[in-house]
Coordinates of C-alpha atoms in Angstrom, one line a residue:
Chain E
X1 CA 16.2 -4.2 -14.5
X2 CA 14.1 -2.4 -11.6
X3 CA 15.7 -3.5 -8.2
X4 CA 12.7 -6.1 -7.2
X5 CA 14.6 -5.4 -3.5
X6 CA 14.1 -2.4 -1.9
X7 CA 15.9 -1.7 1.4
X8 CA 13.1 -0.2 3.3
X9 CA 14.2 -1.8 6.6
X10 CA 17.3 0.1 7.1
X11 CA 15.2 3.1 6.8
X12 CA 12.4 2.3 8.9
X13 CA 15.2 1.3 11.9
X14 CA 17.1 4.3 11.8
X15 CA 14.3 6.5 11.7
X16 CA 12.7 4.5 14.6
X17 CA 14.3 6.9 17.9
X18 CA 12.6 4.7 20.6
X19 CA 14.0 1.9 21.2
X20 CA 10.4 -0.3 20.0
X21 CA 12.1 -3.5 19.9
X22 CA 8.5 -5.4 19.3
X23 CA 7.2 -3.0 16.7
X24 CA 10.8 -2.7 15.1
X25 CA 11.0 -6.8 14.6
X26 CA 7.5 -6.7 13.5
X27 CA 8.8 -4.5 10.5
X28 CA 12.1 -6.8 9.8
X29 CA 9.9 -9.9 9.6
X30 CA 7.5 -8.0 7.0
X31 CA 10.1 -6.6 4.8
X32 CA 12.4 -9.2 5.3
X33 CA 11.3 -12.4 6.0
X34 CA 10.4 -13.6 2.1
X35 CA 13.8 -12.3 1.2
X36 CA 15.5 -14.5 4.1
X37 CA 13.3 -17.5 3.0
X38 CA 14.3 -17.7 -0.5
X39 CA 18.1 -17.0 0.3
X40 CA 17.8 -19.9 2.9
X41 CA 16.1 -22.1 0.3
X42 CA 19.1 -21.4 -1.9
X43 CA 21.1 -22.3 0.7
X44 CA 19.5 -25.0 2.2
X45 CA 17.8 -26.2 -0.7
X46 CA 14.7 -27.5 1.3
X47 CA 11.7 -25.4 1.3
X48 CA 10.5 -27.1 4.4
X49 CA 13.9 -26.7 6.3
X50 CA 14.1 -23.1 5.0
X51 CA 10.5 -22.5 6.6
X52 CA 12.1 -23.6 9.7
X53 CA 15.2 -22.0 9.8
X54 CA 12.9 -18.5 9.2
X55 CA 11.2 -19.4 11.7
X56 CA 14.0 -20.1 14.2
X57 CA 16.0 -17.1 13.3
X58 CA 12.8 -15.2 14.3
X59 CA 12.3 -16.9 17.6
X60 CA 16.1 -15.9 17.7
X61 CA 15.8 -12.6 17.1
X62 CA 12.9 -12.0 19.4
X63 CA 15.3 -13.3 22.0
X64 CA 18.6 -11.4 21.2
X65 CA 17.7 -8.0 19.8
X66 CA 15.5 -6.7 22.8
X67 CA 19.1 -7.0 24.5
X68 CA 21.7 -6.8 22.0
X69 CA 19.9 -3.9 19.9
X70 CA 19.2 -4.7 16.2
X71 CA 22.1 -5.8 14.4
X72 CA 23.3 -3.7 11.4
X73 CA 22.3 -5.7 8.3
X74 CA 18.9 -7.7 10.0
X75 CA 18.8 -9.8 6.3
X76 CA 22.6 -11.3 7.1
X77 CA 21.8 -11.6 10.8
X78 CA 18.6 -13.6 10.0
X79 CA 20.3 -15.8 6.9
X80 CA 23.3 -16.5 9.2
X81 CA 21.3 -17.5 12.2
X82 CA 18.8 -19.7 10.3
X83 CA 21.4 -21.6 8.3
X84 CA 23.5 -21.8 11.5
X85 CA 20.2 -23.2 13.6
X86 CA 19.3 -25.6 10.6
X87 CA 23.2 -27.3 10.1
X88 CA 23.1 -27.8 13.6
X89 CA 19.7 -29.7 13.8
X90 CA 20.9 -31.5 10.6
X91 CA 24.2 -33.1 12.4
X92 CA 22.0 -33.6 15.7
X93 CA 19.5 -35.8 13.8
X94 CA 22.0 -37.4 10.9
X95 CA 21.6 -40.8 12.7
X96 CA 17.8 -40.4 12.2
X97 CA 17.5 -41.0 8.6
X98 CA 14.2 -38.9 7.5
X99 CA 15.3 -36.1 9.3
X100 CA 18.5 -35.2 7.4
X101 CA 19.0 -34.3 3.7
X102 CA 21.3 -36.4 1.5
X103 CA 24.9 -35.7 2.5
X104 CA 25.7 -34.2 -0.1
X105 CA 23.5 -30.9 -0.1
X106 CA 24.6 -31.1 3.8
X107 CA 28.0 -30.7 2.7
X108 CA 27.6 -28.4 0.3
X109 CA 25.5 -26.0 2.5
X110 CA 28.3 -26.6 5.4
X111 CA 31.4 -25.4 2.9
X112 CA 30.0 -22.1 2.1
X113 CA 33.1 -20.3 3.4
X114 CA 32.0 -16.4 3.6
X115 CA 28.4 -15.9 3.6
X116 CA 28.5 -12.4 3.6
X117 CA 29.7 -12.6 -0.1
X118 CA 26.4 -14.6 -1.0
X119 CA 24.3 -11.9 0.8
X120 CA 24.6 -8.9 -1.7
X121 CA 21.9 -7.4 -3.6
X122 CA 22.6 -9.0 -7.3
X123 CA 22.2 -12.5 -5.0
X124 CA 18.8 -11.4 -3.7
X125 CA 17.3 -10.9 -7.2
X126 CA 18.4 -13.8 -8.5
X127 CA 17.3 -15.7 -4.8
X128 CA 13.8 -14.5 -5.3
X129 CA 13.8 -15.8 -9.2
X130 CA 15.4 -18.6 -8.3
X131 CA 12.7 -19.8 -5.9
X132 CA 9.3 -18.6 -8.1
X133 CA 11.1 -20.6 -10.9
X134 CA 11.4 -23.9 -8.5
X135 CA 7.7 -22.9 -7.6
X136 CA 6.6 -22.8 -10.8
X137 CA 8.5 -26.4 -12.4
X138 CA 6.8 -28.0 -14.9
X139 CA 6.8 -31.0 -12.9
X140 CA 4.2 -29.8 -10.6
X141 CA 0.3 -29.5 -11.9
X142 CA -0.4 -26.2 -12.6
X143 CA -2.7 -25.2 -9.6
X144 CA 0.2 -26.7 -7.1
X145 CA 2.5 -24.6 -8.7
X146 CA 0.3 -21.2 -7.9
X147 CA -0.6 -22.7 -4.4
X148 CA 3.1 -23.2 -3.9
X149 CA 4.7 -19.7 -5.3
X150 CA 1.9 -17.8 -3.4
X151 CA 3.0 -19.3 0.3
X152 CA 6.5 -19.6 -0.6
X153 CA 7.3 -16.6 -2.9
X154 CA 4.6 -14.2 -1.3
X155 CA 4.3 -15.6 2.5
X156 CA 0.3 -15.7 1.9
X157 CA -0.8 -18.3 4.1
X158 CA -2.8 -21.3 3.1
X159 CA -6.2 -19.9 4.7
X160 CA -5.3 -16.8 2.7
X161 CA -4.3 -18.8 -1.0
X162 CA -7.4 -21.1 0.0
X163 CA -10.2 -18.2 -0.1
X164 CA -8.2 -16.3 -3.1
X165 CA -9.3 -20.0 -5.0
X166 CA -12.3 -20.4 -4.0
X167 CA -11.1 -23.5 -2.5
X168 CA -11.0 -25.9 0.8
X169 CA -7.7 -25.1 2.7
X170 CA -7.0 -28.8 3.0
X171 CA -6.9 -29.4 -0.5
X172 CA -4.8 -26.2 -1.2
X173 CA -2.9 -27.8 2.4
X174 CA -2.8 -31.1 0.3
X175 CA -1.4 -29.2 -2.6
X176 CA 1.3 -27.3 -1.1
X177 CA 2.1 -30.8 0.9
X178 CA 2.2 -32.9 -2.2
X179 CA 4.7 -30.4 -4.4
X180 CA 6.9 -30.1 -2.1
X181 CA 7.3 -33.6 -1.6
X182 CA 7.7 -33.9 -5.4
X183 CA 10.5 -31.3 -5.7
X184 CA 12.3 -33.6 -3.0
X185 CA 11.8 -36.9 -4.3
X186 CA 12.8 -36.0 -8.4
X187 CA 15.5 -34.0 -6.8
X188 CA 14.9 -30.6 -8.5
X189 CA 17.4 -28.7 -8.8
X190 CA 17.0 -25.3 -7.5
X191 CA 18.1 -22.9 -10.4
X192 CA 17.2 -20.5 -13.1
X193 CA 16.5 -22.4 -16.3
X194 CA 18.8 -22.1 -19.4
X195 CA 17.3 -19.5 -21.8
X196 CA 16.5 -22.4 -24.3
X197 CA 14.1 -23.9 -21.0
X198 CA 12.8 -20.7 -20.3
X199 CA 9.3 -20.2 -23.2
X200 CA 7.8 -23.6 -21.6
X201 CA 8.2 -22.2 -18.1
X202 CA 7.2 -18.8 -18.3
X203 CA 3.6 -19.4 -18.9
X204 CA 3.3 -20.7 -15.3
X205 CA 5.8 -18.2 -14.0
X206 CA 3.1 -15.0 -15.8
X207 CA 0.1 -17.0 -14.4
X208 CA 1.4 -16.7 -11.0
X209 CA 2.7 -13.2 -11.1
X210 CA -1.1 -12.1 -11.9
X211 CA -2.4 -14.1 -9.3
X212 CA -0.1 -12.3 -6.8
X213 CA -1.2 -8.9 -8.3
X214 CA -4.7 -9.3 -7.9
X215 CA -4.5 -10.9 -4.6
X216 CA -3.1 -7.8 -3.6
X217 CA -5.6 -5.9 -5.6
X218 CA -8.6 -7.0 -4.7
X219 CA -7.5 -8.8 -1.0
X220 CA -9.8 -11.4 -0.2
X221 CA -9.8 -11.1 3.3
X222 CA -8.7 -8.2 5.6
X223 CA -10.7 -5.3 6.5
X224 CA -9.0 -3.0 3.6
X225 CA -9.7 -3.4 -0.1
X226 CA -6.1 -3.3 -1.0
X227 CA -3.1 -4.7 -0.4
X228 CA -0.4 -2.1 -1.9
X229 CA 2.6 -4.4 -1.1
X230 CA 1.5 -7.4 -3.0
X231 CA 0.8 -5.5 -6.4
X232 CA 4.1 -3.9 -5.7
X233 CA 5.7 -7.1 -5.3
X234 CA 4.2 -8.9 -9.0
X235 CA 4.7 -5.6 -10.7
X236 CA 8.9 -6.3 -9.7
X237 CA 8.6 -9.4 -10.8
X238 CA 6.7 -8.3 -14.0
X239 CA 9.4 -5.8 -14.8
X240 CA 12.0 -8.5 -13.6
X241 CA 10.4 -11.2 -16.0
X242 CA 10.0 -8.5 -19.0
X243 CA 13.7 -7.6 -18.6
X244 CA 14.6 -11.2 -18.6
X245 CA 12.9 -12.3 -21.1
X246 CA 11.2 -9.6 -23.5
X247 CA 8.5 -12.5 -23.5
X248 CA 5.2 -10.6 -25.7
X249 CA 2.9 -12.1 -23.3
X250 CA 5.2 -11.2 -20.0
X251 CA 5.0 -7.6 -21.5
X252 CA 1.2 -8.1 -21.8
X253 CA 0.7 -8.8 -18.2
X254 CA 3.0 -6.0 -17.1
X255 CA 0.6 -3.7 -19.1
X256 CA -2.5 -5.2 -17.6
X257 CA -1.0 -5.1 -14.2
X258 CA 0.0 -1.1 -14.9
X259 CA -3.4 -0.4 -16.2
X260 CA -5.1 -1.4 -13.1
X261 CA -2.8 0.1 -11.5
X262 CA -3.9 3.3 -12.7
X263 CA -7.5 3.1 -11.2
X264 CA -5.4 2.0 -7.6
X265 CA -6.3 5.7 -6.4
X266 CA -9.6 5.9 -7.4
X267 CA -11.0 2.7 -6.6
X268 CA -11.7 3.5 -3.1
X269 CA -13.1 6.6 -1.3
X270 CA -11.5 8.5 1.2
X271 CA -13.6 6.0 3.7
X272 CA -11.9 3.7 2.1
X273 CA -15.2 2.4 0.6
X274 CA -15.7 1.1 -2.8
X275 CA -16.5 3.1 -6.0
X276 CA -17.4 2.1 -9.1
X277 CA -16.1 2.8 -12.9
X278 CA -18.6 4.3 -13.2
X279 CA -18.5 6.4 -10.3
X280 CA -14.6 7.2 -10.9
X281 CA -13.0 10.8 -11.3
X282 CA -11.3 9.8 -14.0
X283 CA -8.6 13.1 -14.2
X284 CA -7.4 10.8 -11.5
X285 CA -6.3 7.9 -13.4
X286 CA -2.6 8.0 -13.2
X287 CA -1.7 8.7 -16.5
X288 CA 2.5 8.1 -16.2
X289 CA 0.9 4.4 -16.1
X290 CA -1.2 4.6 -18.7
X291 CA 0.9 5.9 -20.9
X292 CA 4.1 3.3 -19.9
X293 CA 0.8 0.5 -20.6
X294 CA -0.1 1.9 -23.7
X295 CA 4.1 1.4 -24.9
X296 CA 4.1 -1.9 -23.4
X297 CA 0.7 -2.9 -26.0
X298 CA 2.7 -1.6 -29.1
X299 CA 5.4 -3.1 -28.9
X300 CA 3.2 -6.6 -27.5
X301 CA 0.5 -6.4 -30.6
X302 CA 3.7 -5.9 -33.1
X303 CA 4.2 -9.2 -32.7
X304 CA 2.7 -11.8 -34.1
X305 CA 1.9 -14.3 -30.5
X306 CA -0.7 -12.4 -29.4
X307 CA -2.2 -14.4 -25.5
X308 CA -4.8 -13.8 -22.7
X309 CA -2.8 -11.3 -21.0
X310 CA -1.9 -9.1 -24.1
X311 CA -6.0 -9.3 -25.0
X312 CA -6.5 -8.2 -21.0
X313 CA -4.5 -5.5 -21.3
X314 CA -6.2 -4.4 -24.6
X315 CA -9.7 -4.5 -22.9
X316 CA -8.0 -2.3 -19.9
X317 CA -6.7 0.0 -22.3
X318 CA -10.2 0.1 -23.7
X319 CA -11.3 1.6 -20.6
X320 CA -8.2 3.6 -20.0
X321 CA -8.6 5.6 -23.0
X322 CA -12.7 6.2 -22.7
X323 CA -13.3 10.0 -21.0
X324 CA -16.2 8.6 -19.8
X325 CA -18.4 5.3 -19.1
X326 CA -20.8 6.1 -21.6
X327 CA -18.3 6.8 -23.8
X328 CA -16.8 3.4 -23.5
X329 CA -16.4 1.4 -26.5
X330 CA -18.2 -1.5 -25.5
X331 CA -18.5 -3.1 -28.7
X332 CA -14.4 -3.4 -28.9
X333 CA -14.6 -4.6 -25.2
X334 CA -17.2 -7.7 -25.9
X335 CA -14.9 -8.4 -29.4
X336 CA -12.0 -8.6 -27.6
X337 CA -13.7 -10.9 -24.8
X338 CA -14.5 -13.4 -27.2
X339 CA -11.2 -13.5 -28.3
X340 CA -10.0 -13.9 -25.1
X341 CA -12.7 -16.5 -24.7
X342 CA -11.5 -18.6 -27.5
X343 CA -7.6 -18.4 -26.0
X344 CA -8.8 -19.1 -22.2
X345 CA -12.1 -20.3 -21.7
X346 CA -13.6 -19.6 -18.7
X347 CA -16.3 -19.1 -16.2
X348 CA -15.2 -15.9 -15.3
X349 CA -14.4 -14.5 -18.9
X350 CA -18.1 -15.4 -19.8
X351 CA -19.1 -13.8 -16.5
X352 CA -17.2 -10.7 -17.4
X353 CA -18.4 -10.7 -21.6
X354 CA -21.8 -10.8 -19.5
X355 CA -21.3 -7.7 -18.1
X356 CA -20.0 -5.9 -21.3
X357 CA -22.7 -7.3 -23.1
X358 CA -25.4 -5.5 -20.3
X359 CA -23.4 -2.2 -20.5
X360 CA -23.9 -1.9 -24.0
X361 CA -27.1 -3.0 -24.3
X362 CA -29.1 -2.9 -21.0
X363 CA -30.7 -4.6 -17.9
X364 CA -33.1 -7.2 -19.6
X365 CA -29.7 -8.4 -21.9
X366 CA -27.6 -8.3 -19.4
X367 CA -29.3 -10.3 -17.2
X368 CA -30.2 -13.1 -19.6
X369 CA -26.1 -13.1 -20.8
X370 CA -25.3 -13.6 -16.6
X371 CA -28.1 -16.2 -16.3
X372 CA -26.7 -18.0 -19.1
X373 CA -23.1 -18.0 -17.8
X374 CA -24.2 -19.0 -14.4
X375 CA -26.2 -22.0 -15.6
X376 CA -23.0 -23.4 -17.1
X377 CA -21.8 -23.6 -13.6
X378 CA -18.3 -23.2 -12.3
X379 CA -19.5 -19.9 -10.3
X380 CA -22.0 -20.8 -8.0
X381 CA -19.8 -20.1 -4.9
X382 CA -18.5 -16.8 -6.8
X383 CA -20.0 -13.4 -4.9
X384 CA -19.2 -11.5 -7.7
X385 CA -21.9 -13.6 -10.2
X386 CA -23.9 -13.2 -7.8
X387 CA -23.4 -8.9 -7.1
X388 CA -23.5 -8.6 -11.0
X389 CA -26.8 -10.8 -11.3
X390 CA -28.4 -8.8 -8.4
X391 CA -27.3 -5.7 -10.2
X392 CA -29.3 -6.1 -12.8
X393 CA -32.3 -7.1 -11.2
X394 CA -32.3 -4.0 -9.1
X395 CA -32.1 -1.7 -12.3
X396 CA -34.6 -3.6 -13.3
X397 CA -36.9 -3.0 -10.5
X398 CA -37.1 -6.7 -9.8
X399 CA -36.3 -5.6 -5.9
X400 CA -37.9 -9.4 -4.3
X401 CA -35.1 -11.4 -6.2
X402 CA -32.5 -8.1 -6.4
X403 CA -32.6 -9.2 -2.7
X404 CA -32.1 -13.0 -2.7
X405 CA -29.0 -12.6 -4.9
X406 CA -27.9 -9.7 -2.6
X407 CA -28.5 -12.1 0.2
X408 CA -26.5 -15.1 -1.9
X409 CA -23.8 -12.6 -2.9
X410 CA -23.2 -11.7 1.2
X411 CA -22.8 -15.4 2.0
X412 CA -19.9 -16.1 -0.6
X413 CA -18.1 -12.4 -0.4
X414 CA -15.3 -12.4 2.2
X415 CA -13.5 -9.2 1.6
X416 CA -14.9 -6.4 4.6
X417 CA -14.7 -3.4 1.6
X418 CA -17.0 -5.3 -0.8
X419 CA -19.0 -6.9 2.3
X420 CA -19.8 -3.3 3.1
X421 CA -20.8 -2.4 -0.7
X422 CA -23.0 -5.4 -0.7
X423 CA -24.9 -4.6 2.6
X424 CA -25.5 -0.8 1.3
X425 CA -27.0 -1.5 -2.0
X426 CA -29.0 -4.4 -0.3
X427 CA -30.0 -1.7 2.3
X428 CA -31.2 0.7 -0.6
X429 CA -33.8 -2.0 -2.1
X430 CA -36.0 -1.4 0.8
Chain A
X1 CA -3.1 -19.6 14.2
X2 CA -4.0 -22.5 16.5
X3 CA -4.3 -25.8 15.2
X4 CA -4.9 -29.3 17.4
X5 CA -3.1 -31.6 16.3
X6 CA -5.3 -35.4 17.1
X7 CA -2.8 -38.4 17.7
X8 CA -4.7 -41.6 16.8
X9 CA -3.0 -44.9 17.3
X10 CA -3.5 -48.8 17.5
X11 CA -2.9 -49.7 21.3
X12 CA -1.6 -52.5 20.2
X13 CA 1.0 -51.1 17.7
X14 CA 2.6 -48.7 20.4
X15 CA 3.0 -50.6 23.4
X16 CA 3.5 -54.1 21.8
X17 CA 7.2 -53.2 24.0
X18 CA 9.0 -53.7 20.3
X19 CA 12.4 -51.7 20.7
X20 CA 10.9 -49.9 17.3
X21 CA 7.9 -48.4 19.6
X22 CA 9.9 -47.7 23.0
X23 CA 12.3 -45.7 20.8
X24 CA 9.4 -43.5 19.5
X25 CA 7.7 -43.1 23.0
X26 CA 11.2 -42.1 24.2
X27 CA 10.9 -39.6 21.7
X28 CA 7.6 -38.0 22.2
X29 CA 8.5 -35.9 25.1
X30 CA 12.0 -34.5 23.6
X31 CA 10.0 -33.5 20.1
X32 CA 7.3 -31.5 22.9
X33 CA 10.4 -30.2 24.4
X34 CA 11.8 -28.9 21.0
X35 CA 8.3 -27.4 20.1
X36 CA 8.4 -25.4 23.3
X37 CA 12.0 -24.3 22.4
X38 CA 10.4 -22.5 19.1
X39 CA 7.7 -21.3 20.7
X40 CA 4.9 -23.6 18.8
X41 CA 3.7 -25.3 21.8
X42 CA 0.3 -24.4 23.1
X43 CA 0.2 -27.3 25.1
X44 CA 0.5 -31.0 24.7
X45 CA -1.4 -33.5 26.9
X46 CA -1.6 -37.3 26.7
X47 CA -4.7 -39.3 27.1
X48 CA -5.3 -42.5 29.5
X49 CA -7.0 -45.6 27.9
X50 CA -10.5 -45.1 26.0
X51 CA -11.4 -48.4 28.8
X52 CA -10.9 -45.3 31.7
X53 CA -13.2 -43.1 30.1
X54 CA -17.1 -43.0 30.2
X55 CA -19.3 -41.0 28.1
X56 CA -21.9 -38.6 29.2
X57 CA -25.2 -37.3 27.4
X58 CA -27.9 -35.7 28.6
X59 CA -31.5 -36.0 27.1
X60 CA -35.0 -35.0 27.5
X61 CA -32.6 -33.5 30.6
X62 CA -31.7 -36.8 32.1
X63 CA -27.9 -38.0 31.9
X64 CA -27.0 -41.4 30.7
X65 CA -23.2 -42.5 30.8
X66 CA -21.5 -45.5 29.1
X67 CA -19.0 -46.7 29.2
X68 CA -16.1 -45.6 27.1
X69 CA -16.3 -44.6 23.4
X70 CA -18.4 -45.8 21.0
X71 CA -15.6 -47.3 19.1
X72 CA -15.2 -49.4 16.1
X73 CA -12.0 -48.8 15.2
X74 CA -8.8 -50.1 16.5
X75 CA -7.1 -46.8 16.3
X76 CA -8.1 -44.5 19.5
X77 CA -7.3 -40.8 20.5
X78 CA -4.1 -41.1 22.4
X79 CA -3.9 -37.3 22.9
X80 CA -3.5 -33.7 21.2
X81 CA -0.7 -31.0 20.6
X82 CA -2.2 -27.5 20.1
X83 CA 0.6 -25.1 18.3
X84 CA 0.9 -21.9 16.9
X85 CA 1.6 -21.5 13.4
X86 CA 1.8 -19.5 10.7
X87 CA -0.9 -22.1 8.7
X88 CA -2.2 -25.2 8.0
X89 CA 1.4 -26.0 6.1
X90 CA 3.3 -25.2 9.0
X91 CA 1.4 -26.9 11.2
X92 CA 1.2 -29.8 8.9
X93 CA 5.2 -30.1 9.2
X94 CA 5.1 -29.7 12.5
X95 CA 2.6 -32.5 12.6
X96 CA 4.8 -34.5 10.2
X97 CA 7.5 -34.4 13.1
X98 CA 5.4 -35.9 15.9
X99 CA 7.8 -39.3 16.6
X100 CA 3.8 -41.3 17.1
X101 CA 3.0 -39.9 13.2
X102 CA 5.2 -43.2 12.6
X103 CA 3.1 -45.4 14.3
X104 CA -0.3 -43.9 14.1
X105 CA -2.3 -40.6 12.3
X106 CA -2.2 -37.2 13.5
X107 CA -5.0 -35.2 12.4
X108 CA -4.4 -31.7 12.3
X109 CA -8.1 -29.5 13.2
X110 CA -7.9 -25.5 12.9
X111 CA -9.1 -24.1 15.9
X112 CA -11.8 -22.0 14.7
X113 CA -12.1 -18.3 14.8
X114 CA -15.2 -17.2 16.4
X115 CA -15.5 -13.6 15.0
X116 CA -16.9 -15.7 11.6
X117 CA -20.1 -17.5 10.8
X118 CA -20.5 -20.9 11.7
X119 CA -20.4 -23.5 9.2
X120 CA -23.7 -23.9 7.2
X121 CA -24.8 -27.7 6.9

């Protein structure tokens, strides 16, 4: 198993001479503060209370350190503090029925005798597992369980899981609201399933995991493209879940994820603006990954289960192994797309066979596959149909509607990178 | 992120002088106090009957006023809370722990960010 936890924090605060107490607790709370959430939520067993108690041991922090200097371990410090804060509000408000937990979890939480024992590094992984497993129960719809893992597992916020969906934040608010309340009324029980439970929950746990890798690999929002510490964090927990499991489709995803990963370097110019596959240097394609993807396929396609993220990978690898765009195979590549069609229908497969389908067999094809796709609906509000249906018009000189679907495209896209890219070719129609 | 949190409630609910409703009045202010404490509070301000108020609009450049809202509803705008938080979840709880939420509605507006476009209608 790859340590999911890094200790970067004792680094960056050692190496840290001046004593930058703002800028130093700025760098806890971003390594730390997901790690301190999900031990608190083992501890507290309330996702709302450990929000809190984050929240105070922050607010306690910003008071303390600036005097006291930043204590040894910051993780322990924070955990101790927050569980400390929340017991304490807990025993205030006990009369007050709706503000206290049963008594028993109270009890419990209160007879932990020596924290520090809890607060090791073997405790942390299974902490963070622990909690995307509670995220991801099968008692919570599907789309409640991605809302949920993404604010509670990540620490996106509900603006940011709101545009990554396409959706209105008050019904991924509503979402988030409504599970939680569901894990506290059925009483779930915060633990890692039993190997026999663990097929059925997977699927939602690998669903998740790619949502968090793409978030951070195509950011929606931000003014950079990427966000290096979200794909970092889902390929852990790919690794994590591989090691766990040896699931064929959890190997799958890992793939995909490391195939992408691949292109992380030359997806962006030293501007930081976007390039295209076509456009890549491809000698720069990390290969190391490649090659660790291409293993991963084997020993995925051996078996006999073969799902949407194994046939993702496949189409990656598709492009992975081509020396050049032209030389793609995009026959294999539309194949495999209807495949993956068949598994997991949907908008954006079509939108993406679309796009295959134009590549191998130009402009005027293209353009009637995207139209097609578009007409079913489900992607009016998607930028990217709209890019990829501009795209073609401008190579197919069609410049008066090339610029409406521009214009369409620059009204959905929120990402500053891609904004950018839209605006320049837009530019160039003139 | 700021958010504004709206407290609507029926007059006649919160100061019927039950013990029920004196308990959560007496409660308001400590909940602001505890807000302040974590460093949510923006600011919290109550509002006076909608009977003291009188409504102002100008047209073809002239002012007209009235008298009061135009209300239809029995529920009224008591007065706001604007916090800080993380996002609309947190501010949601810390909505959810507004003693009036157990008499009346809080509704919870993001204030909006001005470096965006405005809404399209």
């Amino acid at each position: 198993v790859t340590d999911p936890v890094t200790d970067p924090v004792t680094d960056i605060v050692t190496e840290v001479a001046t004593p930058d107490i703002r800028a130093q607790l700025d760098a806890v709370y971003r390594a730390e503060s997901r790690r301190v959430r999900a031990t608190l939520v083992r501890l507290l067993r309330d996702l709302d209370a450990a929000e809190e108690a984050v929240h105070d041991a922050f607010a306690q922090a910003a008071e303390r350190w600036p005097q006291e200097g930043l204590p040894q371990n910051p993780y322990a410090w924070l955990v101790s503090v927050g569980r400390f804060r929340t017991l304490d509000r807990w025993r205030r408000h006990r009369r007050l029925a709706a503000a206290a937990p049963t008594l028993e979890v109270l009890a419990e939480a209160m007879a932990v005798p020596d924290l520090s024992e809890q607060l090791d590094h073997a405790h942390l992984d299974d902490d963070t597992l622990r909690l995307i497993f509670v995220c991801c129960h099968p008692a919570l719809a599907p789309e409640a369980r991605v809302a949920l893992t993404l604010r509670e597992v990540c620490g996106l916020t509900t603006e940011e899981i709101a545009r990554a969906f396409l959706a209105p934040t008050p019904t991924i608010a509503q979402r988030i609201v409504r599970a939680k309340a569901k894990l506290r009324d059925e009483a779930i029980a915060y633990e890692i399933p039993s190997r026999t439970e663990l097929a059925p929950r997977l699927d939602s746990v690998l669903q998740v995991i790619y949502l968090i890798f793409n978030e951070g690999y195509a950011a929606t929002d931000g003014p950079a493209l990427t966000r290096p510490d979200l794909g970092a964090t889902a390929l852990r927990l790919g690794r994590l879940v591989v090691a766990l499991s040896s699931d064929v489709e959890a190997i799958g995803l890992l793939a995909l994820m490391l195939l992408h990963q691949s292109r992380q370097a030359t997806r962006v110019d030293t501007a930081g603006e976007i390039v295209l596959l076509e456009d890549q240097d491809r000698s720069r394609w990390d290969r190391a990954s490649i090659e660790e993807a291409q293993a991963l396929l084997e020993r995925a396609t051996a078996s006999r289960r073969i799902g949407p993220h194994v046939l993702q990978a496949a189409i990656a690898a598709v492009h992975a192994r081509a020396p050049t765009l032209a030389a793609t195979d995009w026959s294999q590549i539309i194949a495999l797309y209807d495949v993956l069609f068949r598994v997991a229908p949907s908008p954006v497969v079509a939108l993406n066979r679309a796009v295959a389908f134009a590549a191998r067999d130009g402009a005027e094809a293209g353009l009637a596959a995207i139209d097609t796709v578009i007409g079913q609906g489900g992607l009016d509000d998607y930028h990217l149909a709209h890019a990829a249906r501009a795209d073609m018009l401008r190579r197919l000189g069609r410049t008066a509607a090339a610029r409406v679907a521009y214009t369409r495209a620059l009204s959905l896209v929120k990402q500053g990178t891609e904004r950018r890219f839209l605006e320049a070719r837009l530019a160039a129609l003139l | 992120m700021r958010y504004v949190c709206l407290v609507y409630f029926d007059p006649k609910v919160v100061f019927n002088g039950s013990s029920e409703s004196n308990a959560v009045l007496a409660e308001a202010g400590a909940y602001d106090g505890e807000l302040k404490t974590s460093g949510h509070l923006v600011i919290a301000q109550a509002l006076a009957m909608p009977q003291e108020a009188i409504t102002v609009a100008v047209r073809d450049g002239r002012m007209a006023t009235t008298d009061g809202p135009f209300m239809e509803t029995k529920e009224m705008l008591a007065g706001f809370v604007m916090v800080e938080a993380r996002d609309l979840n947190e501010a949601v709880r810390l909505a959810s722990g507004l003693p009036l939420a157990k008499l009346g509605y809080i509704e919870v507006r993001p204030v909006p960010d001005f470096s965006k476009p405005r809404p399209t209608l």
